[in-house]
Amino acid sequence: MPDGEGRFHGVGDRDRVAEIQEQWRRERPDLDVTPLGVVGRLHRLAAALTRELEVVFAAHGLGEGDFDVLATLRRSGTDLPAGELAAATMVTTGGTTKRLDRLERAGLLTRRVSETDGRGRVVALTPAGREVVDAAFTDHVANEHRLLAQLDDGDAAALEGILRRWLAHHEDPA
């Protein structure tokens, strides 16, 4: 359980994943289910963290995908072709179009015909979009600090290094 500051100290070894591993060891003693301890916990933690992040986005009238689009435009520092935006957010072009439609209707971004490709569209934040994403990002970073504060000193940095090296095996370099 977390202490008064939200940090986890002396947390026992028993959690839902440990129970699942125990059940599989009983039912399939021929398999080494040790990886479930890491992968299962990462999966469950990712879901829990996503729920925590979505609360902040919702407070700004955004879904996770909406925030992703606006944040990608904001951090790029420039307008982006719709195709580049889709690639940067790792969403299909169809999914990106739906998000762009919704955000454009909300007055948070605009689309215009590309000057270099008449078939393409360039996406830009509106002043209202920039204001919304800046406020949402400020709260998002504070929320992530709050979530990482649950770890002991040094654990967050160690975890980041481990995850960076592991993720490098599964993603193309940026």
PDB file of C-alpha atoms in Angstrom:
ATOM      1  CA  MET A   1       0.000   0.000   0.000  1.00  0.00           C
ATOM      2  CA  PRO A   2       1.181   3.547  -0.626  1.00  0.00           C
ATOM      3  CA  ASP A   3       2.350   5.638   2.318  1.00  0.00           C
ATOM      4  CA  GLY A   4       0.995   9.119   3.109  1.00  0.00           C
ATOM      5  CA  GLU A   5       2.994  10.534   0.185  1.00  0.00           C
ATOM      6  CA  GLY A   6       1.764   7.912  -2.264  1.00  0.00           C
ATOM      7  CA  ARG A   7       5.041   5.954  -2.316  1.00  0.00           C
ATOM      8  CA  PHE A   8       5.076   2.175  -2.177  1.00  0.00           C
ATOM      9  CA  HIS A   9       7.264   0.746   0.568  1.00  0.00           C
ATOM     10  CA  GLY A  10       7.429  -2.874   1.627  1.00  0.00           C
ATOM     11  CA  VAL A  11       4.778  -3.927  -0.837  1.00  0.00           C
ATOM     12  CA  GLY A  12       4.180  -7.650  -0.516  1.00  0.00           C
ATOM     13  CA  ASP A  13       4.891 -10.161  -3.224  1.00  0.00           C
ATOM     14  CA  ARG A  14       1.214 -11.034  -3.613  1.00  0.00           C
ATOM     15  CA  ASP A  15      -0.747  -9.326  -6.339  1.00  0.00           C
ATOM     16  CA  ARG A  16      -3.137 -10.460  -9.056  1.00  0.00           C
ATOM     17  CA  VAL A  17      -0.288 -11.420 -11.387  1.00  0.00           C
ATOM     18  CA  ALA A  18       1.308 -13.592  -8.690  1.00  0.00           C
ATOM     19  CA  GLU A  19      -2.023 -15.361  -8.275  1.00  0.00           C
ATOM     20  CA  ILE A  20      -2.264 -15.939 -12.034  1.00  0.00           C
ATOM     21  CA  GLN A  21       1.285 -17.301 -12.138  1.00  0.00           C
ATOM     22  CA  GLU A  22       0.504 -19.638  -9.240  1.00  0.00           C
ATOM     23  CA  GLN A  23      -2.604 -20.927 -11.013  1.00  0.00           C
ATOM     24  CA  TRP A  24      -0.663 -21.582 -14.218  1.00  0.00           C
ATOM     25  CA  ARG A  25       2.145 -23.304 -12.328  1.00  0.00           C
ATOM     26  CA  ARG A  26      -0.436 -25.595 -10.784  1.00  0.00           C
ATOM     27  CA  GLU A  27      -2.263 -26.281 -14.068  1.00  0.00           C
ATOM     28  CA  ARG A  28       0.767 -26.303 -16.394  1.00  0.00           C
ATOM     29  CA  PRO A  29       3.855 -27.240 -14.356  1.00  0.00           C
ATOM     30  CA  ASP A  30       5.590 -28.072 -17.641  1.00  0.00           C
ATOM     31  CA  LEU A  31       5.812 -24.340 -18.552  1.00  0.00           C
ATOM     32  CA  ASP A  32       8.007 -21.626 -17.057  1.00  0.00           C
ATOM     33  CA  VAL A  33       5.533 -18.809 -16.459  1.00  0.00           C
ATOM     34  CA  THR A  34       8.133 -16.434 -15.015  1.00  0.00           C
ATOM     35  CA  PRO A  35       7.718 -13.952 -17.933  1.00  0.00           C
ATOM     36  CA  LEU A  36       4.123 -13.337 -16.848  1.00  0.00           C
ATOM     37  CA  GLY A  37       5.558 -11.592 -13.813  1.00  0.00           C
ATOM     38  CA  VAL A  38       7.098  -8.854 -15.935  1.00  0.00           C
ATOM     39  CA  VAL A  39       4.874  -8.729 -19.006  1.00  0.00           C
ATOM     40  CA  GLY A  40       1.640  -9.204 -17.066  1.00  0.00           C
ATOM     41  CA  ARG A  41       2.518  -6.455 -14.611  1.00  0.00           C
ATOM     42  CA  LEU A  42       3.588  -4.100 -17.397  1.00  0.00           C
ATOM     43  CA  HIS A  43       0.316  -4.724 -19.199  1.00  0.00           C
ATOM     44  CA  ARG A  44      -1.779  -4.130 -16.075  1.00  0.00           C
ATOM     45  CA  LEU A  45       0.280  -1.081 -15.117  1.00  0.00           C
ATOM     46  CA  ALA A  46      -0.072   0.400 -18.611  1.00  0.00           C
ATOM     47  CA  ALA A  47      -3.855   0.082 -18.350  1.00  0.00           C
ATOM     48  CA  ALA A  48      -3.883   1.660 -14.878  1.00  0.00           C
ATOM     49  CA  LEU A  49      -1.610   4.519 -15.965  1.00  0.00           C
ATOM     50  CA  THR A  50      -3.726   5.149 -19.069  1.00  0.00           C
ATOM     51  CA  ARG A  51      -6.795   5.563 -16.846  1.00  0.00           C
ATOM     52  CA  GLU A  52      -4.871   8.065 -14.690  1.00  0.00           C
ATOM     53  CA  LEU A  53      -3.739  10.028 -17.757  1.00  0.00           C
ATOM     54  CA  GLU A  54      -7.188  10.084 -19.355  1.00  0.00           C
ATOM     55  CA  VAL A  55      -8.616  11.878 -16.311  1.00  0.00           C
ATOM     56  CA  VAL A  56      -6.359  14.855 -17.024  1.00  0.00           C
ATOM     57  CA  PHE A  57      -7.189  14.881 -20.749  1.00  0.00           C
ATOM     58  CA  ALA A  58     -10.913  14.724 -19.990  1.00  0.00           C
ATOM     59  CA  ALA A  59     -10.577  17.725 -17.667  1.00  0.00           C
ATOM     60  CA  HIS A  60      -9.571  19.667 -20.786  1.00  0.00           C
ATOM     61  CA  GLY A  61     -12.365  18.230 -22.929  1.00  0.00           C
ATOM     62  CA  LEU A  62     -10.003  15.858 -24.744  1.00  0.00           C
ATOM     63  CA  GLY A  63      -9.697  12.156 -25.283  1.00  0.00           C
ATOM     64  CA  GLU A  64      -6.299  10.478 -25.297  1.00  0.00           C
ATOM     65  CA  GLY A  65      -6.197  10.482 -29.109  1.00  0.00           C
ATOM     66  CA  ASP A  66      -7.199  14.137 -29.310  1.00  0.00           C
ATOM     67  CA  PHE A  67      -4.429  15.051 -26.896  1.00  0.00           C
ATOM     68  CA  ASP A  68      -1.967  12.991 -28.950  1.00  0.00           C
ATOM     69  CA  VAL A  69      -2.802  14.915 -32.141  1.00  0.00           C
ATOM     70  CA  LEU A  70      -2.682  18.342 -30.498  1.00  0.00           C
ATOM     71  CA  ALA A  71       0.514  17.536 -28.577  1.00  0.00           C
ATOM     72  CA  THR A  72       2.201  16.229 -31.741  1.00  0.00           C
ATOM     73  CA  LEU A  73       1.385  19.465 -33.567  1.00  0.00           C
ATOM     74  CA  ARG A  74       2.501  21.581 -30.611  1.00  0.00           C
ATOM     75  CA  ARG A  75       5.836  19.851 -30.026  1.00  0.00           C
ATOM     76  CA  SER A  76       6.650  19.844 -33.746  1.00  0.00           C
ATOM     77  CA  GLY A  77       6.735  23.639 -33.634  1.00  0.00           C
ATOM     78  CA  THR A  78       5.227  23.849 -37.102  1.00  0.00           C
ATOM     79  CA  ASP A  79       2.242  22.862 -39.208  1.00  0.00           C
ATOM     80  CA  LEU A  80       2.331  19.256 -40.392  1.00  0.00           C
ATOM     81  CA  PRO A  81       1.093  17.420 -43.449  1.00  0.00           C
ATOM     82  CA  ALA A  82      -1.768  15.128 -42.419  1.00  0.00           C
ATOM     83  CA  GLY A  83       0.237  12.046 -43.448  1.00  0.00           C
ATOM     84  CA  GLU A  84       3.175  13.025 -41.236  1.00  0.00           C
ATOM     85  CA  LEU A  85       0.789  13.669 -38.381  1.00  0.00           C
ATOM     86  CA  ALA A  86      -0.745  10.205 -38.824  1.00  0.00           C
ATOM     87  CA  ALA A  87       2.722   8.603 -38.807  1.00  0.00           C
ATOM     88  CA  ALA A  88       3.824  10.583 -35.746  1.00  0.00           C
ATOM     89  CA  THR A  89       0.750   9.535 -33.773  1.00  0.00           C
ATOM     90  CA  MET A  90       0.925   5.888 -34.929  1.00  0.00           C
ATOM     91  CA  VAL A  91      -2.719   5.964 -35.986  1.00  0.00           C
ATOM     92  CA  THR A  92      -4.140   4.980 -39.358  1.00  0.00           C
ATOM     93  CA  THR A  93      -4.899   7.791 -41.765  1.00  0.00           C
ATOM     94  CA  GLY A  94      -8.613   7.001 -41.388  1.00  0.00           C
ATOM     95  CA  GLY A  95      -8.372   7.234 -37.611  1.00  0.00           C
ATOM     96  CA  THR A  96      -6.396  10.440 -37.892  1.00  0.00           C
ATOM     97  CA  THR A  97      -9.006  11.931 -40.231  1.00  0.00           C
ATOM     98  CA  LYS A  98     -11.754  11.269 -37.683  1.00  0.00           C
ATOM     99  CA  ARG A  99      -9.718  12.939 -34.949  1.00  0.00           C
ATOM    100  CA  LEU A 100      -8.892  15.884 -37.193  1.00  0.00           C
ATOM    101  CA  ASP A 101     -12.556  16.299 -38.128  1.00  0.00           C
ATOM    102  CA  ARG A 102     -13.559  16.385 -34.457  1.00  0.00           C
ATOM    103  CA  LEU A 103     -10.765  18.778 -33.455  1.00  0.00           C
ATOM    104  CA  GLU A 104     -11.470  21.058 -36.413  1.00  0.00           C
ATOM    105  CA  ARG A 105     -15.175  21.212 -35.483  1.00  0.00           C
ATOM    106  CA  ALA A 106     -14.089  22.154 -31.952  1.00  0.00           C
ATOM    107  CA  GLY A 107     -12.012  25.022 -33.379  1.00  0.00           C
ATOM    108  CA  LEU A 108      -8.706  23.595 -32.139  1.00  0.00           C
ATOM    109  CA  LEU A 109      -7.026  23.097 -35.512  1.00  0.00           C
ATOM    110  CA  THR A 110      -7.366  23.963 -39.177  1.00  0.00           C
ATOM    111  CA  ARG A 111      -6.577  22.113 -42.398  1.00  0.00           C
ATOM    112  CA  ARG A 112      -5.547  23.707 -45.663  1.00  0.00           C
ATOM    113  CA  VAL A 113      -4.434  22.445 -49.050  1.00  0.00           C
ATOM    114  CA  SER A 114      -0.702  21.775 -49.220  1.00  0.00           C
ATOM    115  CA  GLU A 115       1.285  24.244 -51.304  1.00  0.00           C
ATOM    116  CA  THR A 116       3.497  21.420 -52.603  1.00  0.00           C
ATOM    117  CA  ASP A 117       0.874  18.697 -53.115  1.00  0.00           C
ATOM    118  CA  GLY A 118      -2.625  19.743 -54.120  1.00  0.00           C
ATOM    119  CA  ARG A 119      -4.020  16.425 -52.915  1.00  0.00           C
ATOM    120  CA  GLY A 120      -2.512  16.734 -49.450  1.00  0.00           C
ATOM    121  CA  ARG A 121      -3.636  18.711 -46.424  1.00  0.00           C
ATOM    122  CA  VAL A 122      -1.562  20.618 -43.898  1.00  0.00           C
ATOM    123  CA  VAL A 123      -2.760  20.704 -40.300  1.00  0.00           C
ATOM    124  CA  ALA A 124      -2.203  23.655 -37.954  1.00  0.00           C
ATOM    125  CA  LEU A 125      -3.178  24.506 -34.401  1.00  0.00           C
ATOM    126  CA  THR A 126      -5.518  27.439 -33.934  1.00  0.00           C
ATOM    127  CA  PRO A 127      -4.804  29.893 -31.097  1.00  0.00           C
ATOM    128  CA  ALA A 128      -7.547  28.118 -29.103  1.00  0.00           C
ATOM    129  CA  GLY A 129      -5.935  24.746 -29.872  1.00  0.00           C
ATOM    130  CA  ARG A 130      -2.564  25.970 -28.696  1.00  0.00           C
ATOM    131  CA  GLU A 131      -4.115  27.295 -25.488  1.00  0.00           C
ATOM    132  CA  VAL A 132      -5.918  24.011 -24.803  1.00  0.00           C
ATOM    133  CA  VAL A 133      -2.905  21.799 -25.498  1.00  0.00           C
ATOM    134  CA  ASP A 134      -0.561  24.000 -23.461  1.00  0.00           C
ATOM    135  CA  ALA A 135      -2.887  23.836 -20.452  1.00  0.00           C
ATOM    136  CA  ALA A 136      -3.474  20.095 -20.908  1.00  0.00           C
ATOM    137  CA  PHE A 137       0.248  19.394 -21.293  1.00  0.00           C
ATOM    138  CA  THR A 138       1.091  21.390 -18.158  1.00  0.00           C
ATOM    139  CA  ASP A 139      -1.399  19.315 -16.182  1.00  0.00           C
ATOM    140  CA  HIS A 140      -0.257  16.105 -17.914  1.00  0.00           C
ATOM    141  CA  VAL A 141       3.367  16.625 -16.884  1.00  0.00           C
ATOM    142  CA  ALA A 142       2.312  17.391 -13.307  1.00  0.00           C
ATOM    143  CA  ASN A 143       0.228  14.214 -13.299  1.00  0.00           C
ATOM    144  CA  GLU A 144       3.159  12.139 -14.572  1.00  0.00           C
ATOM    145  CA  HIS A 145       5.366  13.617 -11.845  1.00  0.00           C
ATOM    146  CA  ARG A 146       2.702  12.605  -9.315  1.00  0.00           C
ATOM    147  CA  LEU A 147       2.604   9.066 -10.688  1.00  0.00           C
ATOM    148  CA  LEU A 148       6.393   8.677 -10.698  1.00  0.00           C
ATOM    149  CA  ALA A 149       6.589  10.045  -7.155  1.00  0.00           C
ATOM    150  CA  GLN A 150       5.059   6.714  -6.094  1.00  0.00           C
ATOM    151  CA  LEU A 151       8.460   5.123  -6.768  1.00  0.00           C
ATOM    152  CA  ASP A 152      11.438   5.288  -4.438  1.00  0.00           C
ATOM    153  CA  ASP A 153      14.258   7.682  -5.317  1.00  0.00           C
ATOM    154  CA  GLY A 154      16.331   6.321  -8.199  1.00  0.00           C
ATOM    155  CA  ASP A 155      13.770   3.695  -9.219  1.00  0.00           C
ATOM    156  CA  ALA A 156      12.192   5.897 -11.902  1.00  0.00           C
ATOM    157  CA  ALA A 157      15.579   6.552 -13.542  1.00  0.00           C
ATOM    158  CA  ALA A 158      16.534   2.875 -13.374  1.00  0.00           C
ATOM    159  CA  LEU A 159      13.160   1.843 -14.790  1.00  0.00           C
ATOM    160  CA  GLU A 160      13.454   4.373 -17.610  1.00  0.00           C
ATOM    161  CA  GLY A 161      16.837   2.941 -18.611  1.00  0.00           C
ATOM    162  CA  ILE A 162      15.580  -0.637 -18.564  1.00  0.00           C
ATOM    163  CA  LEU A 163      12.459   0.228 -20.561  1.00  0.00           C
ATOM    164  CA  ARG A 164      14.449   2.294 -23.086  1.00  0.00           C
ATOM    165  CA  ARG A 165      16.792  -0.610 -23.813  1.00  0.00           C
ATOM    166  CA  TRP A 166      13.955  -3.134 -24.006  1.00  0.00           C
ATOM    167  CA  LEU A 167      11.770  -0.922 -26.190  1.00  0.00           C
ATOM    168  CA  ALA A 168      14.678  -0.455 -28.600  1.00  0.00           C
ATOM    169  CA  HIS A 169      14.270  -4.124 -29.512  1.00  0.00           C
ATOM    170  CA  HIS A 170      10.651  -3.568 -30.500  1.00  0.00           C
ATOM    171  CA  GLU A 171      10.590  -0.144 -32.190  1.00  0.00           C
ATOM    172  CA  ASP A 172      12.334   1.390 -35.115  1.00  0.00           C
ATOM    173  CA  PRO A 173      14.738   4.140 -34.069  1.00  0.00           C
ATOM    174  CA  ALA A 174      13.186   7.614 -34.175  1.00  0.00           C
TER     175      ALA A 174
END
